[in-house]
Short mmCIF file of C-alpha atoms and ligand atoms in Angstrom, two decimals:
data_model
loop_
_atom_site.label_atom_id
_atom_site.label_comp_id
_atom_site.label_asym_id
_atom_site.label_seq_id
_atom_site.Cartn_x
_atom_site.Cartn_y
_atom_site.Cartn_z
CA MET A 1 -13.63 -33.62 33.15
CA THR A 2 -12.42 -32.81 28.90
CA GLN A 3 -9.72 -31.37 29.20
CA PHE A 4 -8.22 -28.77 26.48
CA PRO A 5 -6.61 -30.12 23.18
CA LYS A 6 -2.57 -30.33 24.16
CA ASP A 7 -2.04 -27.69 21.05
CA PHE A 8 -5.30 -25.48 22.15
CA LEU A 9 -3.97 -21.60 21.73
CA TRP A 10 -4.27 -19.26 24.91
CA GLY A 11 -4.26 -15.70 23.13
CA ALA A 12 -4.67 -11.93 23.88
CA ALA A 13 -6.04 -9.96 20.92
CA SER A 14 -5.57 -6.93 19.74
CA ALA A 15 -5.49 -4.21 16.02
CA ALA A 16 -3.44 -1.85 15.09
CA TYR A 17 -5.77 1.23 14.93
CA GLN A 18 -6.87 1.03 18.55
CA VAL A 19 -2.78 0.00 20.40
CA GLU A 20 -0.10 2.16 19.00
CA GLY A 21 -0.43 4.97 18.20
CA ALA A 22 2.35 6.81 16.37
CA HIS A 23 -0.40 7.30 13.41
CA ASP A 24 1.89 9.82 11.40
CA VAL A 25 5.64 8.99 11.58
CA ASP A 26 8.46 6.39 9.91
CA GLY A 27 6.17 7.36 6.62
CA LYS A 28 2.53 5.73 7.61
CA GLY A 29 -0.06 6.96 5.82
CA LEU A 30 -3.60 8.75 7.14
CA SER A 31 -6.49 5.21 7.66
CA VAL A 32 -10.05 6.56 7.34
CA TRP A 33 -10.03 5.77 10.95
CA ASP A 34 -7.32 8.71 11.64
CA VAL A 35 -9.31 10.98 9.37
CA TYR A 36 -12.88 10.35 10.89
CA SER A 37 -12.41 10.43 14.66
CA HIS A 38 -10.76 14.06 13.63
CA GLN A 39 -13.81 15.33 12.21
CA PRO A 40 -16.51 16.94 15.13
CA GLY A 41 -17.96 14.47 17.37
CA THR A 42 -17.52 11.60 15.78
CA THR A 43 -16.42 9.63 18.53
CA TYR A 44 -16.62 9.50 23.00
CA GLN A 45 -15.37 12.85 24.05
CA GLY A 46 -13.72 13.12 20.70
CA THR A 47 -11.31 10.59 21.57
CA ASN A 48 -8.64 9.32 18.74
CA GLY A 49 -6.08 6.48 18.12
CA ASP A 50 -3.43 8.98 17.73
CA ASP A 51 -1.53 7.59 20.45
CA ALA A 52 -3.17 4.56 21.84
CA ALA A 53 -1.30 2.30 23.95
CA ASP A 54 2.13 3.61 22.02
CA HIS A 55 2.80 -0.09 20.61
CA TYR A 56 4.23 1.46 18.06
CA HIS A 57 7.34 2.34 20.52
CA ARG A 58 6.78 -0.28 23.01
CA MET A 59 6.67 -3.57 21.19
CA GLU A 60 9.87 -5.09 23.20
CA GLU A 61 8.27 -4.07 26.38
CA ASP A 62 5.49 -5.46 26.08
CA VAL A 63 5.94 -8.61 23.73
CA ALA A 64 7.75 -8.84 26.86
CA LEU A 65 4.64 -8.96 29.24
CA MET A 66 3.40 -11.52 26.77
CA ALA A 67 6.49 -13.70 27.33
CA GLU A 68 5.97 -13.19 31.73
CA LEU A 69 1.71 -13.70 30.98
CA GLY A 70 2.67 -17.05 28.93
CA MET A 71 0.40 -16.30 26.46
CA SER A 72 1.27 -19.02 23.64
CA SER A 73 -0.49 -17.01 20.45
CA TYR A 74 -1.28 -13.03 20.28
CA ARG A 75 -3.26 -12.40 17.35
CA PHE A 76 -2.95 -9.42 16.34
CA SER A 77 -3.62 -6.96 12.96
CA ILE A 78 -1.05 -4.53 10.55
CA SER A 79 -1.75 -1.65 10.15
CA TRP A 80 -2.36 -1.93 5.86
CA ALA A 81 -1.38 2.41 5.34
CA ARG A 82 1.45 1.15 7.27
CA ILE A 83 2.56 -1.39 4.73
CA LEU A 84 1.38 0.31 1.63
CA PRO A 85 0.52 4.85 2.60
CA GLN A 86 -0.94 4.90 0.22
CA GLY A 87 -2.80 1.82 -0.31
CA LYS A 88 -1.02 0.31 -2.92
CA GLY A 89 2.04 1.24 -4.80
CA GLU A 90 5.05 1.95 -2.52
CA VAL A 91 6.26 -0.49 0.23
CA ASN A 92 7.04 1.44 3.40
CA LEU A 93 10.29 -0.38 4.74
CA ALA A 94 9.87 1.14 8.27
CA GLY A 95 6.18 -0.39 8.39
CA ILE A 96 7.82 -4.12 7.20
CA ASP A 97 10.43 -3.43 9.52
CA PHE A 98 8.20 -2.91 12.66
CA TYR A 99 5.94 -5.95 12.06
CA SER A 100 9.10 -8.06 10.76
CA ARG A 101 10.62 -6.78 14.11
CA LEU A 102 6.91 -8.26 16.59
CA ILE A 103 7.20 -11.25 14.70
CA ASP A 104 10.37 -12.18 15.75
CA ASN A 105 10.48 -11.10 19.31
CA LEU A 106 6.98 -13.27 19.57
CA LEU A 107 8.55 -16.19 18.31
CA ARG A 108 11.54 -16.01 20.53
CA HIS A 109 9.78 -16.46 23.46
CA ASN A 110 7.25 -19.13 21.98
CA ILE A 111 4.51 -16.60 20.76
CA LYS A 112 2.34 -18.15 17.54
CA PRO A 113 2.10 -15.28 15.53
CA MET A 114 -1.88 -14.78 14.49
CA ILE A 115 -2.50 -12.16 11.21
CA THR A 116 -5.36 -10.01 10.85
CA LEU A 117 -4.70 -8.44 7.50
CA TYR A 118 -7.82 -6.24 7.43
CA HIS A 119 -9.29 -4.37 10.74
CA TRP A 120 -11.65 -1.12 10.03
CA ASP A 121 -8.53 0.51 8.70
CA LEU A 122 -8.86 1.22 5.18
CA PRO A 123 -5.84 3.75 3.23
CA GLN A 124 -7.75 7.15 3.31
CA ALA A 125 -6.35 7.15 -0.32
CA LEU A 126 -8.11 4.27 -1.03
CA GLN A 127 -11.59 5.38 1.07
CA ASP A 128 -11.16 9.00 -1.50
CA GLU A 129 -11.05 6.40 -4.69
CA GLY A 130 -14.76 4.73 -3.31
CA GLY A 131 -13.51 2.75 -0.53
CA TRP A 132 -14.46 -0.58 -0.49
CA GLU A 133 -17.76 0.76 -3.00
CA ALA A 134 -15.35 0.39 -5.75
CA ARG A 135 -14.29 -2.57 -6.85
CA ALA A 136 -10.62 -1.72 -8.15
CA THR A 137 -10.33 -2.06 -3.55
CA THR A 138 -10.69 -5.47 -3.82
CA GLU A 139 -7.40 -5.89 -6.15
CA ALA A 140 -5.63 -3.58 -4.15
CA PHE A 141 -6.01 -5.67 -1.18
CA VAL A 142 -4.37 -8.84 -3.17
CA GLU A 143 -1.57 -6.73 -3.73
CA TYR A 144 -0.95 -5.62 -0.06
CA ALA A 145 -2.08 -8.74 1.29
CA LYS A 146 0.76 -10.45 -1.28
CA VAL A 147 3.30 -7.80 0.68
CA CYS A 148 2.32 -9.38 4.02
CA TYR A 149 2.66 -12.84 2.52
CA GLN A 150 5.76 -12.49 0.83
CA HIS A 151 7.35 -10.59 4.33
CA PHE A 152 5.82 -12.69 7.37
CA GLY A 153 4.66 -16.06 5.44
CA ASP A 154 7.88 -17.06 6.18
CA ARG A 155 7.40 -17.16 9.65
CA VAL A 156 2.98 -16.32 10.30
CA ASP A 157 1.40 -19.62 10.49
CA LEU A 158 -2.04 -18.71 11.06
CA TRP A 159 -3.82 -15.60 8.90
CA SER A 160 -7.19 -14.23 8.52
CA THR A 161 -8.25 -11.31 6.09
CA PHE A 162 -10.81 -9.66 7.72
CA ASN A 163 -11.98 -8.63 10.84
CA GLU A 164 -15.28 -8.03 11.43
CA THR A 165 -17.87 -7.43 8.48
CA VAL A 166 -20.57 -6.85 9.70
CA VAL A 167 -19.74 -4.18 11.68
CA PHE A 168 -17.40 -1.66 9.82
CA ILE A 169 -20.08 -2.13 6.84
CA GLY A 170 -23.32 -2.28 8.66
CA HIS A 171 -21.53 1.09 10.56
CA GLY A 172 -19.80 2.31 7.53
CA TYR A 173 -23.34 2.17 4.95
CA ILE A 174 -26.46 1.63 7.47
CA THR A 175 -25.69 3.52 11.04
CA ALA A 176 -22.91 6.34 9.98
CA GLN A 177 -20.82 5.78 12.74
CA HIS A 178 -17.98 4.03 11.40
CA PRO A 179 -16.10 5.34 8.48
CA PRO A 180 -17.39 6.42 5.41
CA GLY A 181 -20.38 7.61 7.79
CA VAL A 182 -22.92 6.69 5.14
CA ARG A 183 -26.28 6.13 5.41
CA ASP A 184 -27.11 3.44 2.50
CA PRO A 185 -28.40 0.34 2.86
CA ALA A 186 -27.96 -1.15 -0.78
CA ARG A 187 -23.99 1.12 -0.72
CA GLY A 188 -23.53 -1.23 1.86
CA LEU A 189 -24.40 -4.12 0.28
CA GLN A 190 -22.35 -3.29 -2.44
CA ALA A 191 -19.48 -2.67 -0.52
CA CYS A 192 -20.13 -5.99 1.80
CA HIS A 193 -19.67 -7.93 -1.92
CA HIS A 194 -16.68 -6.63 -2.87
CA VAL A 195 -15.24 -7.31 1.56
CA PHE A 196 -15.94 -10.91 0.42
CA ILE A 197 -14.64 -11.19 -3.43
CA ALA A 198 -11.37 -9.53 -1.32
CA HIS A 199 -11.85 -11.80 0.50
CA ALA A 200 -11.70 -15.08 -1.83
CA LYS A 201 -8.92 -13.52 -3.87
CA ALA A 202 -6.39 -13.23 -0.86
CA VAL A 203 -6.90 -16.79 0.06
CA ALA A 204 -6.33 -17.59 -3.69
CA ALA A 205 -3.31 -15.37 -3.90
CA PHE A 206 -2.25 -16.95 -0.34
CA ARG A 207 -2.42 -20.75 -1.66
CA LYS A 208 -1.35 -19.76 -5.16
CA ALA A 209 2.02 -18.13 -2.74
CA LYS A 210 2.31 -21.16 -0.96
CA VAL A 211 2.60 -18.88 1.78
CA ALA A 212 4.84 -21.61 3.92
CA GLY A 213 4.62 -21.37 8.09
CA LEU A 214 7.52 -22.36 10.03
CA VAL A 215 9.00 -25.43 9.85
CA ASN A 216 7.17 -25.97 5.74
CA GLN A 217 3.91 -26.23 7.36
CA LEU A 218 1.71 -25.11 5.40
CA ALA A 219 0.29 -21.46 6.95
CA VAL A 220 -3.71 -21.24 7.03
CA ILE A 221 -6.23 -18.25 6.47
CA GLY A 222 -9.18 -17.62 7.82
CA PHE A 223 -11.69 -14.41 7.90
CA VAL A 224 -13.07 -13.98 11.80
CA ASN A 225 -17.10 -12.72 12.03
CA VAL A 226 -18.62 -11.54 15.39
CA LEU A 227 -20.61 -14.80 16.63
CA GLN A 228 -23.87 -13.19 17.52
CA PRO A 229 -26.19 -15.88 18.88
CA HIS A 230 -30.12 -15.00 18.60
CA THR A 231 -32.13 -15.93 20.86
CA ALA A 232 -36.29 -16.30 20.48
CA ALA A 233 -37.47 -13.38 23.13
CA SER A 234 -41.01 -16.51 23.72
CA SER A 235 -41.82 -19.52 22.69
CA SER A 236 -44.33 -17.38 19.95
CA GLN A 237 -44.18 -18.41 16.11
CA LYS A 238 -43.95 -15.22 15.20
CA ASP A 239 -40.64 -15.04 17.44
CA ILE A 240 -39.18 -18.29 16.18
CA LYS A 241 -39.47 -16.67 12.90
CA ALA A 242 -38.29 -13.31 14.12
CA ARG A 243 -35.36 -15.07 15.44
CA GLU A 244 -34.54 -17.36 12.10
CA ILE A 245 -34.80 -13.89 10.17
CA ALA A 246 -32.13 -12.38 12.75
CA ASP A 247 -30.06 -15.03 12.12
CA ALA A 248 -30.02 -14.90 8.54
CA ILE A 249 -29.03 -11.55 8.15
CA PHE A 250 -26.43 -11.16 11.22
CA THR A 251 -25.36 -14.35 10.73
CA HIS A 252 -25.58 -16.81 7.69
CA TRP A 253 -25.16 -13.94 5.72
CA PHE A 254 -21.82 -13.30 6.80
CA TYR A 255 -20.34 -17.19 7.27
CA ASP A 256 -22.25 -18.61 4.12
CA PRO A 257 -19.38 -16.87 2.26
CA VAL A 258 -16.14 -17.42 3.41
CA LEU A 259 -17.55 -21.65 4.89
CA LYS A 260 -19.96 -22.55 1.73
CA GLY A 261 -18.61 -20.50 -1.10
CA GLN A 262 -22.06 -18.61 -1.39
CA TYR A 263 -24.80 -16.02 0.27
CA PRO A 264 -27.80 -17.54 1.72
CA PRO A 265 -30.07 -17.83 -1.62
CA GLU A 266 -33.25 -16.40 -0.39
CA LEU A 267 -31.68 -13.99 1.26
CA LEU A 268 -29.41 -12.98 -1.33
CA ASN A 269 -32.43 -12.39 -3.58
CA MET A 270 -34.76 -10.09 -1.36
CA ALA A 271 -31.58 -8.07 -1.29
CA GLN A 272 -31.23 -7.97 -5.09
CA THR A 273 -35.01 -7.41 -5.44
CA ALA A 274 -35.66 -4.82 -3.33
CA LEU A 275 -32.38 -2.83 -2.89
CA GLY A 276 -30.50 -3.87 -6.38
CA ALA A 277 -27.67 -4.82 -4.18
CA PRO A 278 -25.63 -6.92 -4.63
CA GLN A 279 -24.22 -6.76 -7.87
CA PHE A 280 -21.71 -9.85 -9.23
CA ALA A 281 -19.68 -9.50 -11.82
CA PRO A 282 -18.73 -12.31 -14.25
CA GLY A 283 -16.85 -14.89 -12.16
CA ASP A 284 -17.35 -13.60 -8.64
CA GLU A 285 -19.54 -16.90 -7.84
CA LYS A 286 -16.99 -19.39 -8.96
CA LEU A 287 -14.49 -16.93 -7.01
CA LEU A 288 -16.16 -18.01 -4.03
CA LYS A 289 -16.15 -21.76 -4.48
CA ASP A 290 -13.80 -22.16 -5.39
CA ASN A 291 -12.15 -20.16 -2.42
CA ILE A 292 -13.32 -21.52 0.79
CA CYS A 293 -11.58 -20.54 4.06
CA ASP A 294 -9.13 -22.87 6.44
CA PHE A 295 -11.11 -21.72 9.32
CA ILE A 296 -13.06 -19.52 10.81
CA GLY A 297 -11.74 -17.40 14.43
CA VAL A 298 -15.23 -16.06 16.60
CA ASN A 299 -16.15 -12.53 18.19
CA TYR A 300 -18.10 -13.55 21.07
CA TYR A 301 -19.52 -10.89 23.98
CA LYS A 302 -22.68 -10.95 24.02
CA ARG A 303 -25.89 -13.08 22.90
CA GLU A 304 -29.27 -11.02 21.26
CA MET A 305 -33.01 -11.56 21.99
CA ILE A 306 -35.08 -11.16 19.36
CA ALA A 307 -39.15 -11.21 19.02
CA ALA A 308 -41.34 -9.85 15.97
CA ASN A 309 -42.01 -6.28 15.26
CA ASP A 310 -45.38 -5.31 15.75
CA GLY A 311 -44.81 -2.01 13.91
CA GLU A 312 -43.79 0.51 17.00
CA SER A 313 -40.98 1.95 16.26
CA ILE A 314 -37.81 1.59 18.05
CA THR A 315 -35.03 4.01 19.13
CA THR A 316 -32.19 2.71 22.27
CA GLN A 317 -29.70 4.67 22.87
CA ASN A 318 -28.14 3.15 26.76
CA THR A 319 -27.10 3.84 29.57
CA THR A 320 -23.42 4.82 28.53
CA GLY A 321 -24.79 7.27 25.52
CA GLU A 322 -22.80 4.73 23.39
CA LYS A 323 -24.88 4.37 19.70
CA GLY A 324 -25.26 1.61 17.73
CA SER A 325 -27.55 -0.62 18.88
CA ALA A 326 -28.71 -3.27 16.47
CA ASN A 327 -31.47 -1.73 16.56
CA GLU A 328 -30.37 0.72 14.49
CA PHE A 329 -29.68 -1.73 11.27
CA GLY A 330 -32.95 -0.68 9.66
CA PHE A 331 -34.24 -4.23 10.08
CA ARG A 332 -36.93 -2.89 12.33
CA ASP A 333 -40.09 -4.70 10.32
CA LEU A 334 -38.85 -8.03 10.67
CA PHE A 335 -37.79 -7.88 13.77
CA LYS A 336 -37.12 -5.93 17.42
CA PHE A 337 -34.07 -6.58 19.70
CA VAL A 338 -35.25 -7.39 22.99
CA ARG A 339 -33.80 -6.37 26.38
CA ASN A 340 -33.38 -10.20 28.51
CA PRO A 341 -35.49 -8.75 31.93
CA ASP A 342 -33.48 -11.83 33.58
CA GLY A 343 -30.65 -11.16 32.20
CA GLU A 344 -26.98 -9.54 33.29
CA TYR A 345 -25.79 -6.50 31.70
CA THR A 346 -22.96 -4.57 31.83
CA ASP A 347 -22.26 -0.95 32.08
CA TRP A 348 -22.89 -0.89 28.29
CA ASP A 349 -26.41 -2.43 28.14
CA TRP A 350 -24.02 -6.57 26.95
CA GLU A 351 -26.04 -8.75 27.96
CA ILE A 352 -23.26 -11.33 29.49
CA TYR A 353 -24.44 -14.98 28.43
CA PRO A 354 -21.17 -17.03 28.42
CA GLN A 355 -23.59 -20.42 27.36
CA GLY A 356 -24.24 -18.13 24.14
CA LEU A 357 -20.46 -19.21 23.90
CA SER A 358 -20.71 -22.52 23.11
CA ASP A 359 -24.35 -22.42 21.91
CA GLY A 360 -23.12 -20.15 19.15
CA ILE A 361 -19.95 -22.52 18.48
CA MET A 362 -22.51 -25.61 18.17
CA GLN A 363 -24.07 -23.60 15.95
CA ILE A 364 -21.69 -23.10 13.89
CA THR A 365 -20.37 -26.65 13.99
CA GLN A 366 -23.84 -28.19 12.77
CA ARG A 367 -24.28 -25.23 9.88
CA TYR A 368 -20.64 -26.12 8.83
CA GLY A 369 -19.14 -28.91 9.57
CA LYS A 370 -16.36 -29.63 12.18
CA ILE A 371 -14.17 -27.21 11.18
CA PRO A 372 -11.55 -25.24 12.70
CA ILE A 373 -12.66 -22.20 14.86
CA TYR A 374 -10.32 -20.25 17.09
CA VAL A 375 -12.74 -17.27 19.85
CA THR A 376 -10.02 -14.75 18.05
CA GLU A 377 -11.76 -12.04 20.77
CA ASN A 378 -14.00 -12.51 23.96
CA GLY A 379 -13.71 -10.04 26.86
CA LEU A 380 -15.73 -7.63 29.16
CA GLY A 381 -15.98 -3.32 28.83
CA TYR A 382 -15.22 -2.26 32.50
CA LYS A 383 -14.47 0.32 34.12
CA ASP A 384 -11.92 -1.77 36.32
CA PRO A 385 -11.73 -0.36 40.04
CA ILE A 386 -8.17 1.13 41.86
CA ILE A 387 -8.10 0.30 45.43
CA ASP A 388 -4.39 1.39 47.04
CA GLY A 389 -2.95 1.70 43.73
CA GLU A 390 -4.02 -2.08 42.39
CA ILE A 391 -6.50 -1.99 39.28
CA VAL A 392 -8.91 -5.15 41.02
CA ASP A 393 -10.89 -6.34 38.13
CA ASP A 394 -12.35 -8.79 39.80
CA ALA A 395 -15.51 -8.87 37.46
CA ARG A 396 -12.91 -9.88 34.10
CA ILE A 397 -11.77 -12.49 35.99
CA ASP A 398 -15.80 -13.68 36.35
CA TYR A 399 -16.93 -12.98 32.58
CA LEU A 400 -13.29 -15.08 31.50
CA ARG A 401 -13.61 -17.95 33.47
CA ARG A 402 -17.14 -18.72 33.21
CA HIS A 403 -16.90 -18.30 28.90
CA ILE A 404 -13.33 -20.08 28.86
CA GLU A 405 -16.30 -23.14 30.35
CA ALA A 406 -18.35 -22.44 27.91
CA THR A 407 -15.19 -22.94 24.83
CA ARG A 408 -14.60 -26.26 26.89
CA SER A 409 -17.50 -27.10 27.08
CA ALA A 410 -17.75 -26.60 23.37
CA ILE A 411 -14.96 -28.71 23.27
CA ALA A 412 -16.43 -31.43 25.58
CA LEU A 413 -19.79 -31.40 22.61
CA GLY A 414 -17.39 -32.58 20.09
CA ALA A 415 -16.60 -29.17 18.44
CA ASP A 416 -12.91 -28.52 17.41
CA VAL A 417 -11.64 -25.09 19.14
CA ARG A 418 -8.10 -24.40 18.22
CA GLY A 419 -7.46 -21.37 21.29
CA TYR A 420 -9.05 -18.69 22.49
CA TYR A 421 -7.90 -14.94 22.49
CA PRO A 422 -8.74 -12.82 25.38
CA TRP A 423 -9.82 -9.48 24.32
CA SER A 424 -8.03 -7.83 24.89
CA PHE A 425 -3.74 -8.01 25.92
CA ILE A 426 -3.88 -4.16 27.29
CA ASP A 427 -6.17 -1.23 27.46
CA LEU A 428 -6.26 0.39 24.53
CA LEU A 429 -8.93 2.57 22.57
CA SER A 430 -12.26 1.38 21.97
CA TRP A 431 -13.43 2.73 18.66
CA LEU A 432 -16.37 4.84 20.29
CA ASN A 433 -16.50 4.46 23.98
CA GLY A 434 -12.55 5.85 24.31
CA TYR A 435 -10.08 4.88 26.89
CA GLN A 436 -12.88 4.29 29.61
CA LYS A 437 -14.31 0.89 28.38
CA GLN A 438 -10.64 -0.91 29.27
CA TYR A 439 -10.73 -4.65 28.45
CA GLY A 440 -6.93 -5.42 29.31
CA PHE A 441 -4.77 -7.39 31.92
CA VAL A 442 -2.56 -4.41 31.51
CA TYR A 443 -3.47 -1.28 32.46
CA VAL A 444 -2.69 1.79 30.59
CA ASP A 445 -2.05 4.89 32.65
CA ARG A 446 -2.57 7.85 30.72
CA ASP A 447 -1.67 10.68 33.28
CA ASN A 448 2.20 8.91 33.88
CA ASN A 449 3.50 8.95 30.33
CA LEU A 450 1.14 5.41 28.98
CA ASN A 451 2.95 2.89 31.88
CA ARG A 452 1.94 -0.50 32.24
CA LYS A 453 0.71 -1.87 35.29
CA LYS A 454 -0.46 -5.79 35.54
CA LYS A 455 -3.58 -5.65 36.87
CA LYS A 456 -5.49 -8.83 38.91
CA SER A 457 -6.24 -10.94 35.77
CA PHE A 458 -2.99 -10.77 35.05
CA ALA A 459 -1.44 -13.18 37.77
CA TRP A 460 -4.98 -15.11 36.93
CA TYR A 461 -4.97 -15.39 33.15
CA GLN A 462 -0.99 -16.65 33.39
CA ASN A 463 -2.27 -19.63 35.93
CA VAL A 464 -4.97 -20.31 33.61
CA ILE A 465 -2.38 -20.95 31.29
CA GLN A 466 0.24 -22.94 33.28
CA SER A 467 -2.29 -25.39 34.59
CA HIS A 468 -3.72 -25.34 30.96
CA GLY A 469 -7.46 -24.71 31.61
CA GLN A 470 -7.33 -26.62 34.91
CA ILE A 471 -7.43 -24.01 37.61
CA LEU A 472 -11.00 -22.95 36.43
C1 LIG B 501 -15.25 -6.47 18.17
C2 LIG B 501 -13.83 -5.39 17.58
C3 LIG B 501 -12.98 -4.48 18.24
C4 LIG B 501 -13.47 -4.68 19.46
C5 LIG B 501 -14.31 -5.51 20.38
C6 LIG B 501 -15.24 -4.25 22.04
O1 LIG B 501 -16.40 -5.99 17.75
O2 LIG B 501 -13.55 -6.48 16.33
O3 LIG B 501 -11.42 -3.80 18.01
O4 LIG B 501 -13.09 -3.09 19.56
O5 LIG B 501 -15.77 -5.02 19.76
O6 LIG B 501 -15.86 -3.43 21.26
P1 LIG B 501 -16.28 -1.78 21.85
O7 LIG B 501 -14.46 -1.00 21.97
O8 LIG B 501 -16.95 -1.11 21.23
O9 LIG B 501 -16.29 -2.52 23.17
#
């Protein structure tokens, strides 16, 4: 049986807005999520991240739990507005201090930090100036990235710029479920282009700064995408064609610019003809071409079944009332997302399909060559049963076990997978689903002072890590 490589990282992931809380203390500026989640009707029962898991104040306790778990890496995001309250200009030293202490604590326990610079929490001050639609935001992002390189670059080897552009742009500008809550695909495509430009500029600045990481190895910088493999619902030509279109829109559009340095040409042409966007500024092509990133992070939760749409109108809303299905993304003439009649689904209607993780990794490896890949998120959103005071999350153990096996299969097939980060280390805020959708190895008692308690999966993952994947 294939072994995990010797240096394979066993991690877990989180994001600032979902875990930190302390949304307005110690000089932090407001982010778009701080503002948006306070508007009526935007989130599940009005939940927000004001307190989240209060990781900001309990960081040392949390890192001690990570160490007990045996994690060799921790993926977290930096809150831009904690570092630069207005998005640019004045630096908030209390924010620098928090992340600096976090990094030092991790290193003390031999846990490699992996930083995500942007996990959706744009400073509101920049949104007020146009957000990602404004070209100037790309410059503000580079300014912010450079502050992070300067303060943390001597200790952090693994960096990524953006998390899941398809989600924050798709929901921000097409389904209107994330800030800025717009329904306008042309504006979305322009905003999306600026994200790729901001990424390319931040990669250029990273290389120019020769960010060293620990012991003067050159640190690396990547990009994190959703990995959502598509399967044709039947072997009919029209479903196969529909699947190809879904791949081009949801996968190639988001991976090609950072791994090939260009958009898929046919799709770019279609978008520019139909919507007049994205518009390029002089030099953009070269910027993308010159700044291919070092690795790709993939977040995998589910696959999607695709069929040709024969003109019927589709509305989907799952049992929990969560909206945001990809069917709402506005490509109804081209294809539709269908349920797998034989599929295994979560309470939120996400298909559990471990093979999709290995298939997706192999699709990337085939399209872009053998690039380093990290599985930067993977996990089960679940209402964990509490039996006699114990959190018995067997379903999570089963989900993770099968997906770690799928990761191993991809390695056996020749992919260069270097780490696996379950979502999440701790129960945290689900953007649109509040605190009822749990993901962590560590439970947070929301009725009792946010106290931490280890779940059954904690001991299980501890064994997985200790045995380097042997006990699966
Ligand atoms: C990913 C995000 C994470 C996390 C996860 C689970 O798309 O990068 O931040 O939220 O999805 O999603 P949800 O909370 O909607 O279940």
